[in-house]
PDB file of C-alpha atoms in Angstrom:
ATOM      1  CA  MET A  64       2.164 -18.075  12.585  1.00  0.00           C
ATOM      2  CA  GLU A  65      -1.531 -18.786  12.009  1.00  0.00           C
ATOM      3  CA  SER A  66      -3.282 -19.178   8.662  1.00  0.00           C
ATOM      4  CA  VAL A  67      -6.584 -17.335   8.344  1.00  0.00           C
ATOM      5  CA  SER A  68      -9.032 -16.667   5.528  1.00  0.00           C
ATOM      6  CA  PHE A  69     -11.854 -14.219   4.980  1.00  0.00           C
ATOM      7  CA  ASP A  70     -14.063 -12.738   2.275  1.00  0.00           C
ATOM      8  CA  THR A  71     -12.886  -9.474   0.748  1.00  0.00           C
ATOM      9  CA  LEU A  72     -14.865  -6.284   1.185  1.00  0.00           C
ATOM     10  CA  THR A  73     -16.522  -5.439  -2.121  1.00  0.00           C
ATOM     11  CA  PHE A  74     -17.397  -1.809  -2.780  1.00  0.00           C
ATOM     12  CA  ASP A  75     -18.357   0.723  -5.424  1.00  0.00           C
ATOM     13  CA  HIS A  76     -15.383   0.514  -7.779  1.00  0.00           C
ATOM     14  CA  PRO A  77     -15.277  -1.319 -11.126  1.00  0.00           C
ATOM     15  CA  THR A  78     -12.549  -3.703  -9.986  1.00  0.00           C
ATOM     16  CA  ALA A  79     -13.492  -3.940  -6.305  1.00  0.00           C
ATOM     17  CA  SER A  80     -16.976  -5.359  -6.794  1.00  0.00           C
ATOM     18  CA  ARG A  81     -15.838  -8.945  -7.384  1.00  0.00           C
ATOM     19  CA  PRO A  82     -16.116 -11.368  -4.434  1.00  0.00           C
ATOM     20  CA  ALA A  83     -13.006 -13.322  -3.431  1.00  0.00           C
ATOM     21  CA  ARG A  84     -11.832 -15.532  -0.583  1.00  0.00           C
ATOM     22  CA  ILE A  85      -8.524 -14.196   0.743  1.00  0.00           C
ATOM     23  CA  SER A  86      -5.814 -15.977   2.710  1.00  0.00           C
ATOM     24  CA  ALA A  87      -3.461 -14.389   5.214  1.00  0.00           C
ATOM     25  CA  THR A  88      -0.971 -15.288   7.920  1.00  0.00           C
ATOM     26  CA  LEU A  89      -1.249 -13.830  11.412  1.00  0.00           C
ATOM     27  CA  HIS A  90       1.999 -13.378  13.312  1.00  0.00           C
ATOM     28  CA  ILE A  91       1.602 -12.829  17.075  1.00  0.00           C
ATOM     29  CA  PRO A  92       4.657 -11.922  19.195  1.00  0.00           C
ATOM     30  CA  GLU A  93       5.719 -14.332  21.887  1.00  0.00           C
ATOM     31  CA  GLY A  94       5.212 -13.286  25.485  1.00  0.00           C
ATOM     32  CA  ARG A  95       2.642 -10.745  24.389  1.00  0.00           C
ATOM     33  CA  PRO A  96       0.512  -8.717  26.807  1.00  0.00           C
ATOM     34  CA  ALA A  97      -3.263  -9.155  26.783  1.00  0.00           C
ATOM     35  CA  ARG A  98      -3.749  -7.073  23.636  1.00  0.00           C
ATOM     36  CA  VAL A  99      -1.171  -5.927  21.118  1.00  0.00           C
ATOM     37  CA  ALA A 100      -1.052  -3.486  18.228  1.00  0.00           C
ATOM     38  CA  CYS A 101      -1.156  -5.007  14.759  1.00  0.00           C
ATOM     39  CA  MET A 102      -0.108  -3.951  11.266  1.00  0.00           C
ATOM     40  CA  VAL A 103      -1.893  -5.282   8.190  1.00  0.00           C
ATOM     41  CA  ILE A 104       0.822  -5.860   5.566  1.00  0.00           C
ATOM     42  CA  LEU A 105      -0.056  -5.617   1.869  1.00  0.00           C
ATOM     43  CA  THR A 106       2.334  -7.007  -0.726  1.00  0.00           C
ATOM     44  CA  SER A 107       4.104  -5.559  -3.700  1.00  0.00           C
ATOM     45  CA  SER A 108       3.163  -6.786  -7.176  1.00  0.00           C
ATOM     46  CA  ALA A 109       5.675  -9.616  -6.670  1.00  0.00           C
ATOM     47  CA  GLY A 110       3.423 -11.186  -4.014  1.00  0.00           C
ATOM     48  CA  VAL A 111       4.375 -12.416  -0.559  1.00  0.00           C
ATOM     49  CA  GLN A 112       8.171 -12.597  -0.208  1.00  0.00           C
ATOM     50  CA  ARG A 113      10.380 -13.942   2.577  1.00  0.00           C
ATOM     51  CA  HIS A 114      12.800 -10.987   2.392  1.00  0.00           C
ATOM     52  CA  ARG A 115      10.057  -8.367   2.426  1.00  0.00           C
ATOM     53  CA  GLU A 116       6.628  -9.087   3.935  1.00  0.00           C
ATOM     54  CA  HIS A 117       7.826 -11.850   6.266  1.00  0.00           C
ATOM     55  CA  TYR A 118      10.838  -9.729   7.177  1.00  0.00           C
ATOM     56  CA  TYR A 119       8.547  -6.903   8.293  1.00  0.00           C
ATOM     57  CA  ALA A 120       6.295  -9.305  10.196  1.00  0.00           C
ATOM     58  CA  ASP A 121       9.335 -10.646  12.082  1.00  0.00           C
ATOM     59  CA  LEU A 122      10.549  -7.094  12.752  1.00  0.00           C
ATOM     60  CA  LEU A 123       7.175  -6.124  14.205  1.00  0.00           C
ATOM     61  CA  ASN A 124       6.968  -9.265  16.336  1.00  0.00           C
ATOM     62  CA  GLU A 125      10.406  -8.618  17.799  1.00  0.00           C
ATOM     63  CA  ALA A 126       9.219  -5.106  18.720  1.00  0.00           C
ATOM     64  CA  GLY A 127       6.088  -6.469  20.393  1.00  0.00           C
ATOM     65  CA  ALA A 128       3.468  -5.893  17.691  1.00  0.00           C
ATOM     66  CA  ALA A 129       1.473  -8.378  15.641  1.00  0.00           C
ATOM     67  CA  ALA A 130       1.338  -8.523  11.846  1.00  0.00           C
ATOM     68  CA  LEU A 131      -1.182  -9.878   9.364  1.00  0.00           C
ATOM     69  CA  ILE A 132       0.314 -10.573   5.926  1.00  0.00           C
ATOM     70  CA  VAL A 133      -2.496 -10.471   3.390  1.00  0.00           C
ATOM     71  CA  ASP A 134      -2.090 -12.508   0.195  1.00  0.00           C
ATOM     72  CA  SER A 135      -4.328 -10.730  -2.289  1.00  0.00           C
ATOM     73  CA  PHE A 136      -3.147 -12.893  -5.188  1.00  0.00           C
ATOM     74  CA  ARG A 137      -3.452 -16.593  -4.412  1.00  0.00           C
ATOM     75  CA  GLY A 138      -7.204 -16.577  -3.758  1.00  0.00           C
ATOM     76  CA  ARG A 139      -7.684 -14.925  -7.136  1.00  0.00           C
ATOM     77  CA  GLY A 140      -5.526 -17.470  -8.961  1.00  0.00           C
ATOM     78  CA  VAL A 141      -2.676 -15.001  -9.508  1.00  0.00           C
ATOM     79  CA  ARG A 142       1.019 -15.448  -8.703  1.00  0.00           C
ATOM     80  CA  ARG A 143       2.296 -11.922  -9.452  1.00  0.00           C
ATOM     81  CA  THR A 144       1.039  -8.793 -11.189  1.00  0.00           C
ATOM     82  CA  VAL A 145       4.391  -7.345 -12.262  1.00  0.00           C
ATOM     83  CA  ALA A 146       3.752  -7.831 -15.977  1.00  0.00           C
ATOM     84  CA  ASP A 147       0.026  -7.058 -15.830  1.00  0.00           C
ATOM     85  CA  GLN A 148      -1.184  -4.873 -12.983  1.00  0.00           C
ATOM     86  CA  SER A 149      -4.824  -5.404 -13.975  1.00  0.00           C
ATOM     87  CA  LEU A 150      -4.742  -9.009 -12.712  1.00  0.00           C
ATOM     88  CA  VAL A 151      -5.342  -7.700  -9.188  1.00  0.00           C
ATOM     89  CA  SER A 152      -6.041  -4.007  -8.670  1.00  0.00           C
ATOM     90  CA  ALA A 153      -5.018  -1.764  -5.798  1.00  0.00           C
ATOM     91  CA  ALA A 154      -8.749  -1.272  -5.163  1.00  0.00           C
ATOM     92  CA  GLN A 155      -9.179  -5.007  -4.652  1.00  0.00           C
ATOM     93  CA  MET A 156      -6.245  -4.986  -2.236  1.00  0.00           C
ATOM     94  CA  GLU A 157      -7.907  -2.093  -0.419  1.00  0.00           C
ATOM     95  CA  GLY A 158     -11.036  -4.207  -0.002  1.00  0.00           C
ATOM     96  CA  ASP A 159      -8.900  -7.066   1.300  1.00  0.00           C
ATOM     97  CA  ALA A 160      -7.276  -4.733   3.817  1.00  0.00           C
ATOM     98  CA  PHE A 161     -10.549  -3.483   5.238  1.00  0.00           C
ATOM     99  CA  ALA A 162     -11.957  -6.991   5.498  1.00  0.00           C
ATOM    100  CA  ALA A 163      -8.779  -7.902   7.394  1.00  0.00           C
ATOM    101  CA  LEU A 164      -9.296  -4.887   9.648  1.00  0.00           C
ATOM    102  CA  ALA A 165     -12.799  -6.066  10.559  1.00  0.00           C
ATOM    103  CA  LEU A 166     -11.419  -9.539  11.306  1.00  0.00           C
ATOM    104  CA  LEU A 167      -8.681  -8.165  13.562  1.00  0.00           C
ATOM    105  CA  ARG A 168     -11.050  -5.907  15.469  1.00  0.00           C
ATOM    106  CA  GLY A 169     -12.892  -9.037  16.590  1.00  0.00           C
ATOM    107  CA  ASP A 170      -9.728 -10.837  17.751  1.00  0.00           C
ATOM    108  CA  PRO A 171      -9.347 -10.602  21.558  1.00  0.00           C
ATOM    109  CA  ARG A 172      -5.553 -10.661  21.225  1.00  0.00           C
ATOM    110  CA  ILE A 173      -5.497  -7.465  19.131  1.00  0.00           C
ATOM    111  CA  ASP A 174      -6.018  -3.944  20.451  1.00  0.00           C
ATOM    112  CA  PRO A 175      -8.839  -2.575  18.253  1.00  0.00           C
ATOM    113  CA  ALA A 176      -7.565   0.987  18.732  1.00  0.00           C
ATOM    114  CA  ARG A 177      -4.078   0.166  17.380  1.00  0.00           C
ATOM    115  CA  ILE A 178      -4.484  -1.459  13.973  1.00  0.00           C
ATOM    116  CA  GLY A 179      -2.416   0.033  11.182  1.00  0.00           C
ATOM    117  CA  ILE A 180      -1.733  -0.736   7.557  1.00  0.00           C
ATOM    118  CA  MET A 181       1.512  -0.862   5.612  1.00  0.00           C
ATOM    119  CA  GLY A 182       2.264  -1.787   2.043  1.00  0.00           C
ATOM    120  CA  VAL A 183       5.151  -1.867  -0.405  1.00  0.00           C
ATOM    121  CA  SER A 184       4.810  -0.505  -3.963  1.00  0.00           C
ATOM    122  CA  LYS A 185       1.409  -1.780  -5.179  1.00  0.00           C
ATOM    123  CA  GLY A 186       0.459  -2.444  -1.564  1.00  0.00           C
ATOM    124  CA  GLY A 187       1.572   1.106  -0.840  1.00  0.00           C
ATOM    125  CA  VAL A 188      -0.978   2.416  -3.338  1.00  0.00           C
ATOM    126  CA  ALA A 189      -3.741   0.572  -1.481  1.00  0.00           C
ATOM    127  CA  THR A 190      -2.337   1.891   1.811  1.00  0.00           C
ATOM    128  CA  LEU A 191      -2.619   5.496   0.598  1.00  0.00           C
ATOM    129  CA  ASN A 192      -6.072   4.872  -0.859  1.00  0.00           C
ATOM    130  CA  ALA A 193      -7.224   3.542   2.508  1.00  0.00           C
ATOM    131  CA  ALA A 194      -6.446   6.957   4.007  1.00  0.00           C
ATOM    132  CA  ILE A 195      -8.447   9.039   1.489  1.00  0.00           C
ATOM    133  CA  ALA A 196     -11.705  10.312   2.977  1.00  0.00           C
ATOM    134  CA  VAL A 197     -13.899  10.147  -0.138  1.00  0.00           C
ATOM    135  CA  ARG A 198     -13.205   6.451  -0.558  1.00  0.00           C
ATOM    136  CA  GLN A 199     -15.064   5.653   2.648  1.00  0.00           C
ATOM    137  CA  ARG A 200     -18.190   6.775   0.792  1.00  0.00           C
ATOM    138  CA  TRP A 201     -17.289   4.351  -1.991  1.00  0.00           C
ATOM    139  CA  ARG A 202     -17.018   1.613   0.638  1.00  0.00           C
ATOM    140  CA  GLY A 203     -20.638   2.202   1.577  1.00  0.00           C
ATOM    141  CA  GLY A 204     -19.843   3.787   4.910  1.00  0.00           C
ATOM    142  CA  PHE A 205     -17.877   0.736   6.119  1.00  0.00           C
ATOM    143  CA  PRO A 206     -17.417   1.838   9.736  1.00  0.00           C
ATOM    144  CA  HIS A 207     -13.804   0.892  10.472  1.00  0.00           C
ATOM    145  CA  LEU A 208     -10.702   2.939   9.693  1.00  0.00           C
ATOM    146  CA  PHE A 209      -7.023   2.192  10.117  1.00  0.00           C
ATOM    147  CA  ASP A 210      -5.286   4.017  12.952  1.00  0.00           C
ATOM    148  CA  LEU A 211      -2.007   4.562  11.094  1.00  0.00           C
ATOM    149  CA  HIS A 212      -0.613   4.194   7.538  1.00  0.00           C
ATOM    150  CA  VAL A 213       2.895   3.336   6.298  1.00  0.00           C
ATOM    151  CA  ALA A 214       3.552   3.400   2.545  1.00  0.00           C
ATOM    152  CA  LEU A 215       6.894   2.134   1.263  1.00  0.00           C
ATOM    153  CA  CYS A 216       7.744   3.235  -2.296  1.00  0.00           C
ATOM    154  CA  PRO A 217       4.061   3.680  -3.192  1.00  0.00           C
ATOM    155  CA  GLY A 218       2.942   4.416  -6.717  1.00  0.00           C
ATOM    156  CA  ALA A 219       1.548   7.962  -6.801  1.00  0.00           C
ATOM    157  CA  THR A 220       0.897   8.620 -10.478  1.00  0.00           C
ATOM    158  CA  ALA A 221      -2.838   8.479  -9.702  1.00  0.00           C
ATOM    159  CA  GLN A 222      -3.672  11.010  -6.982  1.00  0.00           C
ATOM    160  CA  HIS A 223      -7.082  11.984  -5.714  1.00  0.00           C
ATOM    161  CA  ARG A 224      -8.042  15.480  -6.779  1.00  0.00           C
ATOM    162  CA  ASP A 225      -9.370  15.912  -3.242  1.00  0.00           C
ATOM    163  CA  PRO A 226      -6.532  14.471  -1.124  1.00  0.00           C
ATOM    164  CA  THR A 227      -8.336  14.972   2.190  1.00  0.00           C
ATOM    165  CA  THR A 228      -7.542  12.075   4.522  1.00  0.00           C
ATOM    166  CA  HIS A 229      -9.069  10.921   7.788  1.00  0.00           C
ATOM    167  CA  GLY A 230      -6.204  12.655   9.587  1.00  0.00           C
ATOM    168  CA  ARG A 231      -4.522   9.503  10.863  1.00  0.00           C
ATOM    169  CA  PRO A 232      -0.695   9.405  11.074  1.00  0.00           C
ATOM    170  CA  MET A 233       1.036   8.560   7.789  1.00  0.00           C
ATOM    171  CA  TYR A 234       4.631   7.661   6.955  1.00  0.00           C
ATOM    172  CA  PHE A 235       6.038   7.710   3.413  1.00  0.00           C
ATOM    173  CA  MET A 236       9.289   5.737   3.050  1.00  0.00           C
ATOM    174  CA  LEU A 237      10.769   6.536  -0.367  1.00  0.00           C
ATOM    175  CA  ALA A 238      13.761   5.661  -2.541  1.00  0.00           C
ATOM    176  CA  ALA A 239      15.496   8.552  -4.313  1.00  0.00           C
ATOM    177  CA  LYS A 240      16.651   6.333  -7.206  1.00  0.00           C
ATOM    178  CA  ASP A 241      13.240   4.737  -7.798  1.00  0.00           C
ATOM    179  CA  ASP A 242      12.329   4.601 -11.510  1.00  0.00           C
ATOM    180  CA  TYR A 243       9.305   2.344 -10.898  1.00  0.00           C
ATOM    181  CA  THR A 244       7.297   4.412  -8.384  1.00  0.00           C
ATOM    182  CA  PRO A 245       9.156   7.762  -8.447  1.00  0.00           C
ATOM    183  CA  ALA A 246       9.707   9.401  -5.081  1.00  0.00           C
ATOM    184  CA  GLU A 247       8.933  12.904  -6.350  1.00  0.00           C
ATOM    185  CA  LEU A 248       5.333  11.944  -7.104  1.00  0.00           C
ATOM    186  CA  ALA A 249       4.817  10.531  -3.605  1.00  0.00           C
ATOM    187  CA  ILE A 250       6.407  13.660  -2.097  1.00  0.00           C
ATOM    188  CA  GLU A 251       3.954  15.789  -4.057  1.00  0.00           C
ATOM    189  CA  TYR A 252       1.022  13.668  -2.857  1.00  0.00           C
ATOM    190  CA  ALA A 253       2.160  13.916   0.759  1.00  0.00           C
ATOM    191  CA  GLU A 254       2.382  17.693   0.452  1.00  0.00           C
ATOM    192  CA  ARG A 255      -1.110  17.848  -1.020  1.00  0.00           C
ATOM    193  CA  MET A 256      -2.435  15.703   1.848  1.00  0.00           C
ATOM    194  CA  ARG A 257      -0.796  18.039   4.354  1.00  0.00           C
ATOM    195  CA  ALA A 258      -2.312  21.087   2.641  1.00  0.00           C
ATOM    196  CA  ALA A 259      -5.710  19.366   2.853  1.00  0.00           C
ATOM    197  CA  GLY A 260      -5.443  19.241   6.637  1.00  0.00           C
ATOM    198  CA  ASN A 261      -3.418  16.198   7.750  1.00  0.00           C
ATOM    199  CA  ARG A 262      -0.473  17.523   9.739  1.00  0.00           C
ATOM    200  CA  ARG A 263       0.612  14.072  10.941  1.00  0.00           C
ATOM    201  CA  ILE A 264       2.462  13.076   7.779  1.00  0.00           C
ATOM    202  CA  LYS A 265       6.154  12.196   7.754  1.00  0.00           C
ATOM    203  CA  VAL A 266       8.248  11.652   4.626  1.00  0.00           C
ATOM    204  CA  LYS A 267      11.618   9.899   4.636  1.00  0.00           C
ATOM    205  CA  ILE A 268      13.740   9.675   1.479  1.00  0.00           C
ATOM    206  CA  TYR A 269      16.679   7.283   1.267  1.00  0.00           C
ATOM    207  CA  GLY A 270      19.161   8.911  -1.075  1.00  0.00           C
ATOM    208  CA  SER A 271      21.045   5.787  -2.156  1.00  0.00           C
ATOM    209  CA  ALA A 272      18.016   3.497  -2.393  1.00  0.00           C
ATOM    210  CA  HIS A 273      16.286   1.928  -5.378  1.00  0.00           C
ATOM    211  CA  HIS A 274      12.813   0.428  -5.498  1.00  0.00           C
ATOM    212  CA  GLY A 275      12.564  -2.699  -3.372  1.00  0.00           C
ATOM    213  CA  TRP A 276      15.564  -1.969  -1.150  1.00  0.00           C
ATOM    214  CA  GLU A 277      14.592  -4.927   1.047  1.00  0.00           C
ATOM    215  CA  SER A 278      16.376  -7.097  -1.533  1.00  0.00           C
ATOM    216  CA  VAL A 279      20.007  -7.041  -0.421  1.00  0.00           C
ATOM    217  CA  GLY A 280      22.417  -7.337  -3.340  1.00  0.00           C
ATOM    218  CA  PRO A 281      23.024  -5.702  -6.704  1.00  0.00           C
ATOM    219  CA  VAL A 282      20.425  -3.683  -8.571  1.00  0.00           C
ATOM    220  CA  PHE A 283      18.579  -5.852 -11.080  1.00  0.00           C
ATOM    221  CA  ASP A 284      16.329  -5.220 -14.066  1.00  0.00           C
ATOM    222  CA  ILE A 285      12.667  -6.243 -14.016  1.00  0.00           C
ATOM    223  CA  ARG A 286      12.349  -6.409 -17.792  1.00  0.00           C
ATOM    224  CA  ASP A 287       8.687  -7.405 -17.909  1.00  0.00           C
ATOM    225  CA  ALA A 288       7.531  -4.814 -15.377  1.00  0.00           C
ATOM    226  CA  GLU A 289       4.502  -2.809 -16.427  1.00  0.00           C
ATOM    227  CA  ASN A 290       5.713   0.693 -15.544  1.00  0.00           C
ATOM    228  CA  TRP A 291       3.086   3.390 -14.915  1.00  0.00           C
ATOM    229  CA  ALA A 292       5.504   6.143 -13.839  1.00  0.00           C
ATOM    230  CA  CYS A 293       4.560   8.388 -16.788  1.00  0.00           C
ATOM    231  CA  CYS A 294       0.774   8.001 -16.429  1.00  0.00           C
ATOM    232  CA  ARG A 295      -0.069  11.041 -14.299  1.00  0.00           C
ATOM    233  CA  ASN A 296      -3.782  11.462 -13.565  1.00  0.00           C
ATOM    234  CA  LEU A 297      -6.193  12.790 -10.966  1.00  0.00           C
ATOM    235  CA  ILE A 298      -8.906  10.607  -9.470  1.00  0.00           C
ATOM    236  CA  GLU A 299     -12.198  12.443  -9.325  1.00  0.00           C
ATOM    237  CA  ASP A 300     -14.673  11.970  -6.466  1.00  0.00           C
ATOM    238  CA  ASP A 301     -16.769   9.745  -8.748  1.00  0.00           C
ATOM    239  CA  GLY A 302     -13.772   7.492  -9.466  1.00  0.00           C
ATOM    240  CA  ARG A 303     -13.020   8.668 -12.989  1.00  0.00           C
ATOM    241  CA  HIS A 304      -9.437   9.499 -13.997  1.00  0.00           C
ATOM    242  CA  PHE A 305      -8.746  13.021 -15.247  1.00  0.00           C
ATOM    243  CA  VAL A 306      -5.877  12.879 -17.750  1.00  0.00           C
ATOM    244  CA  PRO A 307      -4.165  16.292 -18.064  1.00  0.00           C
ATOM    245  CA  GLY A 308      -2.935  15.565 -21.586  1.00  0.00           C
ATOM    246  CA  LEU A 309      -6.472  14.862 -22.745  1.00  0.00           C
ATOM    247  CA  GLY A 310      -8.141  17.536 -20.686  1.00  0.00           C
ATOM    248  CA  ARG A 311     -10.957  15.196 -19.725  1.00  0.00           C
ATOM    249  CA  ALA A 312     -11.845  12.363 -17.375  1.00  0.00           C
ATOM    250  CA  LEU A 313     -12.135   8.704 -18.349  1.00  0.00           C
ATOM    251  CA  ASP A 314     -13.896   5.916 -16.515  1.00  0.00           C
ATOM    252  CA  GLU A 315     -11.755   3.062 -15.184  1.00  0.00           C
ATOM    253  CA  PRO A 316     -11.867   0.689 -18.214  1.00  0.00           C
ATOM    254  CA  ASP A 317     -11.287   3.502 -20.711  1.00  0.00           C
ATOM    255  CA  PHE A 318      -8.432   4.930 -18.675  1.00  0.00           C
ATOM    256  CA  GLN A 319      -6.748   1.532 -18.419  1.00  0.00           C
ATOM    257  CA  ALA A 320      -6.973   1.101 -22.198  1.00  0.00           C
ATOM    258  CA  TRP A 321      -5.770   4.662 -22.896  1.00  0.00           C
ATOM    259  CA  ALA A 322      -2.824   4.364 -20.509  1.00  0.00           C
ATOM    260  CA  ARG A 323      -1.595   1.108 -21.975  1.00  0.00           C
ATOM    261  CA  ALA A 324      -1.680   2.657 -25.435  1.00  0.00           C
ATOM    262  CA  HIS A 325      -0.082   5.987 -24.528  1.00  0.00           C
ATOM    263  CA  CYS A 326       2.001   6.065 -21.345  1.00  0.00           C
ATOM    264  CA  VAL A 327       2.714   2.622 -19.868  1.00  0.00           C
ATOM    265  CA  THR A 328       6.264   1.468 -20.527  1.00  0.00           C
ATOM    266  CA  ARG A 329       8.166  -1.747 -19.842  1.00  0.00           C
ATOM    267  CA  GLY A 330      10.992  -2.279 -17.408  1.00  0.00           C
ATOM    268  CA  ALA A 331      12.206  -0.988 -14.056  1.00  0.00           C
ATOM    269  CA  ARG A 332      15.098  -1.454 -11.681  1.00  0.00           C
ATOM    270  CA  ALA A 333      14.911  -2.797  -8.154  1.00  0.00           C
ATOM    271  CA  GLY A 334      17.040  -4.168  -5.356  1.00  0.00           C
ATOM    272  CA  GLY A 335      20.450  -2.764  -4.575  1.00  0.00           C
ATOM    273  CA  GLY A 336      19.772  -2.926  -0.857  1.00  0.00           C
ATOM    274  CA  THR A 337      22.462  -3.215   1.762  1.00  0.00           C
ATOM    275  CA  VAL A 338      22.330  -4.572   5.274  1.00  0.00           C
ATOM    276  CA  GLU A 339      23.101  -1.064   6.558  1.00  0.00           C
ATOM    277  CA  LEU A 340      20.256   0.514   4.579  1.00  0.00           C
ATOM    278  CA  LYS A 341      17.769  -2.156   5.562  1.00  0.00           C
ATOM    279  CA  THR A 342      18.762  -1.849   9.226  1.00  0.00           C
ATOM    280  CA  ARG A 343      18.490   1.952   9.141  1.00  0.00           C
ATOM    281  CA  ALA A 344      15.115   1.948   7.384  1.00  0.00           C
ATOM    282  CA  SER A 345      13.809  -0.677   9.820  1.00  0.00           C
ATOM    283  CA  ALA A 346      14.887   1.445  12.776  1.00  0.00           C
ATOM    284  CA  ASP A 347      13.163   4.477  11.236  1.00  0.00           C
ATOM    285  CA  LEU A 348       9.958   2.479  10.823  1.00  0.00           C
ATOM    286  CA  LEU A 349      10.003   1.326  14.443  1.00  0.00           C
ATOM    287  CA  THR A 350      10.687   4.877  15.632  1.00  0.00           C
ATOM    288  CA  PHE A 351       7.621   6.098  13.759  1.00  0.00           C
ATOM    289  CA  LEU A 352       5.459   3.298  15.148  1.00  0.00           C
ATOM    290  CA  ALA A 353       6.754   3.909  18.673  1.00  0.00           C
ATOM    291  CA  ALA A 354       5.721   7.576  18.440  1.00  0.00           C
ATOM    292  CA  TYR A 355       2.110   6.417  18.183  1.00  0.00           C
ATOM    293  CA  GLY A 356       2.246   3.602  20.721  1.00  0.00           C
ATOM    294  CA  PHE A 357       2.351   0.705  18.272  1.00  0.00           C
ATOM    295  CA  VAL A 358       5.612  -0.700  19.609  1.00  0.00           C
ATOM    296  CA  GLY A 359       7.301  -0.340  22.973  1.00  0.00           C
TER     297      GLY A 359
END
């Protein structure tokens, strides 16, 4: 494991225009060939966890791929965003991911044609956003794109009105009993992305799973969780949020204020994972990655 740091990519979004120095850990498999595939791993709102982000990095290493775990919180003086998602936005995490992509493309140990992105929950939002075509314009034409996207239990209450992607392979891994980032919203988003032209989208729903199934043990309550599950909106091409209940679009600060007053609730459930579920989901992930040459 190697510690690395880099400056985030700032771009044309109200929360993604703030500079920050980001830390990350690079995990390279032992006995690697000259160049290996790599997945950039973005965290949930709980931050970097041993049982989640490091678990996935170990899983990838054992399968012959590298992993870069990006810590979007520490460099910004934040420990977690569970109780206040505005502390670090998904747009900021998106900027971190693309800065990490540029870093990896210059690493001689990494195959520049096989760099993917995966994220859990909040990191899953940034993973989906990284696939949306219009956002490349927001990023000022930043030239690099990820070759593959994996979103685990991503929040999908905010969906781009134009869901056209860059056409890269995408995998949605969802929990049927998720009351934090409901699976049905992500399913809808995946279907809209398919209708917009991306035929390389796979959706897997785990019928017995809750949010954060990587945590093996009983289901637990996250009482302070800021829950946006009821805040449906469409992101316009100019970045504003169209709120169906209002019939109009709000800019980012106004939408944040409106949502907290009208649709954000408190509390969610997570955990409830089993060794069998975690093993099965891990195998499904590796099967998807193998189909696109990321693992052997």
